[in-house]
mmCIF file of C-alpha atoms and ligand atoms in Angstrom:
data_model
loop_
_atom_site.group_PDB
_atom_site.id
_atom_site.type_symbol
_atom_site.label_atom_id
_atom_site.label_comp_id
_atom_site.label_asym_id
_atom_site.label_seq_id
_atom_site.Cartn_x
_atom_site.Cartn_y
_atom_site.Cartn_z
ATOM 1 C CA MET A 1 25.006 37.317 -2.474
ATOM 2 C CA GLY A 2 27.658 39.996 -2.094
ATOM 3 C CA ASP A 3 26.165 41.161 1.188
ATOM 4 C CA ASP A 4 28.882 41.877 3.671
ATOM 5 C CA LEU A 5 28.043 40.088 6.873
ATOM 6 C CA SER A 6 31.695 39.564 7.770
ATOM 7 C CA ALA A 7 31.487 41.906 10.772
ATOM 8 C CA TYR A 8 28.449 39.972 12.015
ATOM 9 C CA ARG A 9 30.169 36.613 11.610
ATOM 10 C CA GLU A 10 33.493 37.716 13.059
ATOM 11 C CA ALA A 11 31.872 39.126 16.194
ATOM 12 C CA ARG A 12 30.310 35.876 17.373
ATOM 13 C CA ASP A 13 30.724 32.105 17.591
ATOM 14 C CA LEU A 14 27.502 31.078 15.833
ATOM 15 C CA GLU A 15 27.706 27.462 16.992
ATOM 16 C CA GLU A 16 27.702 28.654 20.588
ATOM 17 C CA THR A 17 25.116 31.418 20.301
ATOM 18 C CA GLY A 18 22.520 29.631 18.147
ATOM 19 C CA GLU A 19 22.098 32.742 16.030
ATOM 20 C CA PRO A 20 21.495 32.377 12.267
ATOM 21 C CA GLU A 21 24.471 32.110 9.935
ATOM 22 C CA GLY A 22 22.903 34.300 7.298
ATOM 23 C CA ASP A 23 23.271 31.899 4.377
ATOM 24 C CA GLU A 24 19.657 30.820 3.982
ATOM 25 C CA GLY A 25 18.543 33.569 1.673
ATOM 26 C CA GLY A 26 16.466 35.626 4.061
ATOM 27 C CA ALA A 27 13.373 35.448 6.178
ATOM 28 C CA SER A 28 10.590 33.618 4.393
ATOM 29 C CA SER A 29 8.130 36.494 4.673
ATOM 30 C CA SER A 30 10.444 39.242 3.478
ATOM 31 C CA ASP A 31 9.346 41.429 0.571
ATOM 32 C CA GLY A 32 12.242 43.862 0.811
ATOM 33 C CA SER A 33 10.813 46.175 3.444
ATOM 34 C CA LEU A 34 11.007 44.286 6.706
ATOM 35 C CA PHE A 35 11.560 45.969 10.035
ATOM 36 C CA VAL A 36 12.107 44.261 13.347
ATOM 37 C CA VAL A 37 12.771 45.420 16.884
ATOM 38 C CA GLN A 38 14.398 42.876 19.188
ATOM 39 C CA GLU A 39 14.512 43.452 22.916
ATOM 40 C CA HIS A 40 17.875 42.257 24.164
ATOM 41 C CA ALA A 41 18.591 41.772 27.843
ATOM 42 C CA ALA A 42 22.353 41.926 27.437
ATOM 43 C CA SER A 43 24.621 43.306 30.157
ATOM 44 C CA THR A 44 23.347 46.662 28.909
ATOM 45 C CA HIS A 45 19.644 46.249 28.190
ATOM 46 C CA HIS A 46 18.645 47.652 24.795
ATOM 47 C CA TRP A 47 16.321 47.308 21.851
ATOM 48 C CA ASP A 48 17.864 46.425 18.466
ATOM 49 C CA PHE A 49 16.112 48.364 15.720
ATOM 50 C CA ARG A 50 16.609 46.779 12.289
ATOM 51 C CA LEU A 51 15.524 47.805 8.801
ATOM 52 C CA GLU A 52 15.888 45.644 5.689
ATOM 53 C CA VAL A 53 18.120 47.377 3.156
ATOM 54 C CA ASP A 54 19.535 45.618 0.098
ATOM 55 C CA GLY A 55 19.250 42.122 1.514
ATOM 56 C CA VAL A 56 20.545 42.707 5.039
ATOM 57 C CA LEU A 57 19.179 44.189 8.242
ATOM 58 C CA ARG A 58 20.758 47.574 8.929
ATOM 59 C CA SER A 59 20.885 47.766 12.715
ATOM 60 C CA TRP A 60 20.942 50.281 15.557
ATOM 61 C CA SER A 61 21.058 49.653 19.291
ATOM 62 C CA VAL A 62 18.513 51.842 21.083
ATOM 63 C CA PRO A 63 19.227 51.887 24.845
ATOM 64 C CA LYS A 64 15.804 53.217 25.862
ATOM 65 C CA GLY A 65 13.846 51.559 23.062
ATOM 66 C CA PRO A 66 11.548 53.224 20.539
ATOM 67 C CA SER A 67 9.001 55.776 21.724
ATOM 68 C CA THR A 68 5.554 56.733 20.451
ATOM 69 C CA ASP A 69 6.015 60.274 21.804
ATOM 70 C CA PRO A 70 7.349 62.769 19.210
ATOM 71 C CA SER A 71 9.029 64.785 21.955
ATOM 72 C CA ASP A 72 11.324 61.840 22.787
ATOM 73 C CA ARG A 73 14.625 61.673 20.934
ATOM 74 C CA ARG A 74 15.979 58.178 21.403
ATOM 75 C CA LEU A 75 19.696 57.588 20.943
ATOM 76 C CA ALA A 76 20.389 54.921 18.304
ATOM 77 C CA ILE A 77 23.915 53.528 18.020
ATOM 78 C CA PRO A 78 24.757 51.803 14.730
ATOM 79 C CA THR A 79 25.755 48.158 14.963
ATOM 80 C CA GLU A 80 26.825 45.630 12.363
ATOM 81 C CA ASP A 81 24.470 44.525 9.575
ATOM 82 C CA HIS A 82 22.572 41.359 10.473
ATOM 83 C CA PRO A 83 21.258 38.637 8.127
ATOM 84 C CA LEU A 84 17.560 38.734 7.250
ATOM 85 C CA GLU A 85 16.973 35.462 9.078
ATOM 86 C CA TYR A 86 17.833 37.281 12.269
ATOM 87 C CA ALA A 87 14.335 38.767 12.184
ATOM 88 C CA ASP A 88 13.076 35.343 13.312
ATOM 89 C CA PHE A 89 15.606 34.910 16.119
ATOM 90 C CA GLU A 90 14.594 34.584 19.739
ATOM 91 C CA GLY A 91 16.591 32.845 22.407
ATOM 92 C CA VAL A 92 19.145 33.027 25.130
ATOM 93 C CA ILE A 93 22.668 33.838 23.987
ATOM 94 C CA PRO A 94 25.240 32.469 26.459
ATOM 95 C CA GLU A 95 26.506 35.159 28.812
ATOM 96 C CA ASP A 96 30.113 34.660 27.786
ATOM 97 C CA GLU A 97 29.349 35.230 24.095
ATOM 98 C CA TYR A 98 29.168 38.521 22.236
ATOM 99 C CA GLY A 99 25.702 39.944 22.852
ATOM 100 C CA GLY A 100 24.945 37.466 25.630
ATOM 101 C CA GLY A 101 21.456 37.597 27.135
ATOM 102 C CA GLU A 102 17.834 36.977 26.217
ATOM 103 C CA VAL A 103 16.486 38.144 22.835
ATOM 104 C CA ILE A 104 12.811 38.408 21.812
ATOM 105 C CA VAL A 105 11.129 39.759 18.699
ATOM 106 C CA TRP A 106 9.483 42.739 20.365
ATOM 107 C CA ASP A 107 7.870 44.077 17.195
ATOM 108 C CA ARG A 108 7.988 43.312 13.495
ATOM 109 C CA GLY A 109 6.285 44.299 10.274
ATOM 110 C CA ARG A 110 6.788 46.280 7.082
ATOM 111 C CA TYR A 111 8.140 49.752 6.616
ATOM 112 C CA GLU A 112 7.239 52.215 3.889
ATOM 113 C CA LEU A 113 9.640 54.904 2.774
ATOM 114 C CA LEU A 114 8.422 58.483 3.256
ATOM 115 C CA GLY A 115 9.575 61.607 1.473
ATOM 116 C CA GLY A 116 10.841 60.412 -1.891
ATOM 117 C CA GLU A 117 12.221 62.260 -4.859
ATOM 118 C CA GLU A 118 9.227 64.565 -5.206
ATOM 119 C CA GLU A 119 10.185 65.981 -1.816
ATOM 120 C CA GLY A 120 13.797 66.350 -2.803
ATOM 121 C CA LYS A 121 14.947 63.283 -0.906
ATOM 122 C CA PRO A 122 16.531 60.063 -2.143
ATOM 123 C CA ALA A 123 14.004 57.533 -3.404
ATOM 124 C CA THR A 124 15.515 54.626 -1.498
ATOM 125 C CA LEU A 125 16.072 53.995 2.183
ATOM 126 C CA ALA A 126 19.711 53.230 1.447
ATOM 127 C CA GLY A 127 20.037 56.663 -0.164
ATOM 128 C CA GLN A 128 18.332 58.441 2.710
ATOM 129 C CA LEU A 129 20.513 56.652 5.252
ATOM 130 C CA GLU A 130 23.581 57.620 3.246
ATOM 131 C CA GLU A 131 22.532 61.254 3.603
ATOM 132 C CA GLY A 132 21.954 60.790 7.317
ATOM 133 C CA HIS A 133 18.236 61.475 7.430
ATOM 134 C CA ALA A 134 15.689 58.768 6.726
ATOM 135 C CA THR A 135 11.911 58.890 7.129
ATOM 136 C CA PHE A 136 9.634 55.880 6.978
ATOM 137 C CA ALA A 137 6.290 54.648 8.247
ATOM 138 C CA LEU A 138 6.256 51.493 10.349
ATOM 139 C CA HIS A 139 3.436 48.998 10.070
ATOM 140 C CA GLY A 140 4.086 46.882 13.128
ATOM 141 C CA GLU A 141 1.921 45.555 15.910
ATOM 142 C CA LYS A 142 3.257 48.042 18.458
ATOM 143 C CA LEU A 143 4.997 50.698 16.371
ATOM 144 C CA ARG A 144 2.961 52.456 13.716
ATOM 145 C CA GLY A 145 3.209 55.611 11.682
ATOM 146 C CA GLY A 146 6.103 57.817 10.734
ATOM 147 C CA TYR A 147 9.570 57.661 12.286
ATOM 148 C CA ALA A 148 12.776 59.489 11.467
ATOM 149 C CA LEU A 149 16.366 58.383 11.876
ATOM 150 C CA GLN A 150 18.711 61.378 12.031
ATOM 151 C CA ARG A 151 22.480 61.041 12.082
ATOM 152 C CA PHE A 152 24.644 63.333 14.124
ATOM 153 C CA ASP A 153 28.327 63.184 14.896
ATOM 154 C CA ALA A 154 29.032 62.722 18.572
ATOM 155 C CA ASP A 155 32.734 62.970 17.839
ATOM 156 C CA GLU A 156 35.051 62.155 14.978
ATOM 157 C CA ASP A 157 35.058 58.414 15.534
ATOM 158 C CA GLU A 158 31.568 57.601 16.650
ATOM 159 C CA GLU A 159 28.497 57.864 14.487
ATOM 160 C CA ARG A 160 25.312 58.412 16.437
ATOM 161 C CA TRP A 161 21.696 58.651 15.351
ATOM 162 C CA LEU A 162 18.413 59.695 16.903
ATOM 163 C CA LEU A 163 15.202 57.708 16.422
ATOM 164 C CA VAL A 164 12.192 60.024 16.695
ATOM 165 C CA LYS A 165 8.467 59.451 16.261
ATOM 166 C CA MET A 166 6.995 61.808 13.683
ATOM 167 C CA ASP A 167 4.021 63.866 14.806
ATOM 168 C CA ASP A 168 1.167 62.101 13.021
ATOM 169 C CA GLU A 169 -2.083 60.397 13.957
ATOM 170 C CA GLU A 170 -0.206 57.403 15.350
ATOM 171 C CA ALA A 171 1.833 59.574 17.717
ATOM 172 C CA ASP A 172 0.782 59.100 21.338
ATOM 173 C CA ALA A 173 2.671 60.599 24.250
ATOM 174 C CA ARG A 174 0.653 58.514 26.738
ATOM 175 C CA ARG A 175 1.638 55.156 25.303
ATOM 176 C CA ASP A 176 4.882 53.627 26.467
ATOM 177 C CA PRO A 177 4.963 50.255 24.721
ATOM 178 C CA VAL A 178 8.521 49.485 25.799
ATOM 179 C CA SER A 179 7.181 49.289 29.379
ATOM 180 C CA THR A 180 3.579 48.218 28.952
ATOM 181 C CA GLU A 181 3.838 45.785 26.008
ATOM 182 C CA PRO A 182 6.845 43.593 26.806
ATOM 183 C CA GLU A 183 5.649 40.422 25.048
ATOM 184 C CA SER A 184 7.189 39.007 21.898
ATOM 185 C CA VAL A 185 4.939 39.405 18.871
ATOM 186 C CA LEU A 186 6.038 35.909 17.778
ATOM 187 C CA SER A 187 5.837 33.818 20.929
ATOM 188 C CA GLY A 188 4.319 35.926 23.694
ATOM 189 C CA GLU A 189 7.490 35.414 25.716
ATOM 190 C CA THR A 190 9.243 38.232 27.521
ATOM 191 C CA VAL A 191 12.964 38.496 28.166
ATOM 192 C CA ASP A 192 12.169 37.669 31.799
ATOM 193 C CA SER A 193 10.116 34.566 30.955
ATOM 194 C CA LEU A 194 12.894 33.333 28.661
ATOM 195 C CA ALA A 195 15.391 33.833 31.469
ATOM 196 C CA GLU A 196 13.193 31.883 33.894
ATOM 197 C CA LYS A 197 12.845 29.009 31.424
ATOM 198 C CA ALA A 198 16.587 28.917 30.921
ATOM 199 C CA VAL A 199 17.062 28.566 34.683
ATOM 200 C CA GLY A 200 14.399 25.848 34.774
ATOM 201 C CA GLU A 201 16.290 23.927 32.114
ATOM 202 C CA GLY A 202 19.474 24.077 34.107
ATOM 203 C CA GLY A 203 20.798 27.302 32.694
ATOM 204 C CA GLY A 204 22.899 25.768 29.978
ATOM 205 C CA GLU A 205 24.235 22.585 28.509
ATOM 206 C CA ALA A 206 25.676 19.925 30.748
ATOM 207 C CA ASP A 207 29.333 19.041 30.495
ATOM 208 C CA ASP A 208 29.324 15.689 28.731
ATOM 209 C CA GLY A 209 33.005 15.196 29.328
ATOM 210 C CA ALA A 210 33.638 14.180 25.734
HETATM 211 MN MN1 MN B 301 21.673 43.590 20.772
#
């Protein structure tokens, strides 16, 4: 495929974490413009914001999660590209593995690029991201309307972005879906309910002594 998922694969032991290997050719429903937000109750709780670009999920870790209020500027820290199949992943990653903690699909849908060539911007999301300013509309169950990702340089080594709701008819400063809509759009689970189930199942695999 030529997609470079080596950073993804090197960071984790996929047999231990149960996460997808990224060799199955993508999520079945993908049409090239998938977005997904996964809530991840790792040691530092965050929301992973992912956009399909050229066959992989470009990814940012958003510590406070996405907002529907245009006055909020949410820090978004780039992380390694993930395989498309990751958009289907929910589960409990063992605590001692990279990214340990519960993961749910908090929102998912299609995105639509905004501001193409006629507005003097690159006509692809990859091109806009390269320039450090991307605008797109989300068509999710919780997140809708225009969003912008803006790159800024925190220092010479660390790239940082801001995820900001654009001021359109879907903007709503009173909504706070990160707090009030915690359920997975796939399963209805929350990170807390997954954690409780994991405890109920014994919290992990038994030692079979083999
Ligand atoms: Mn994560």
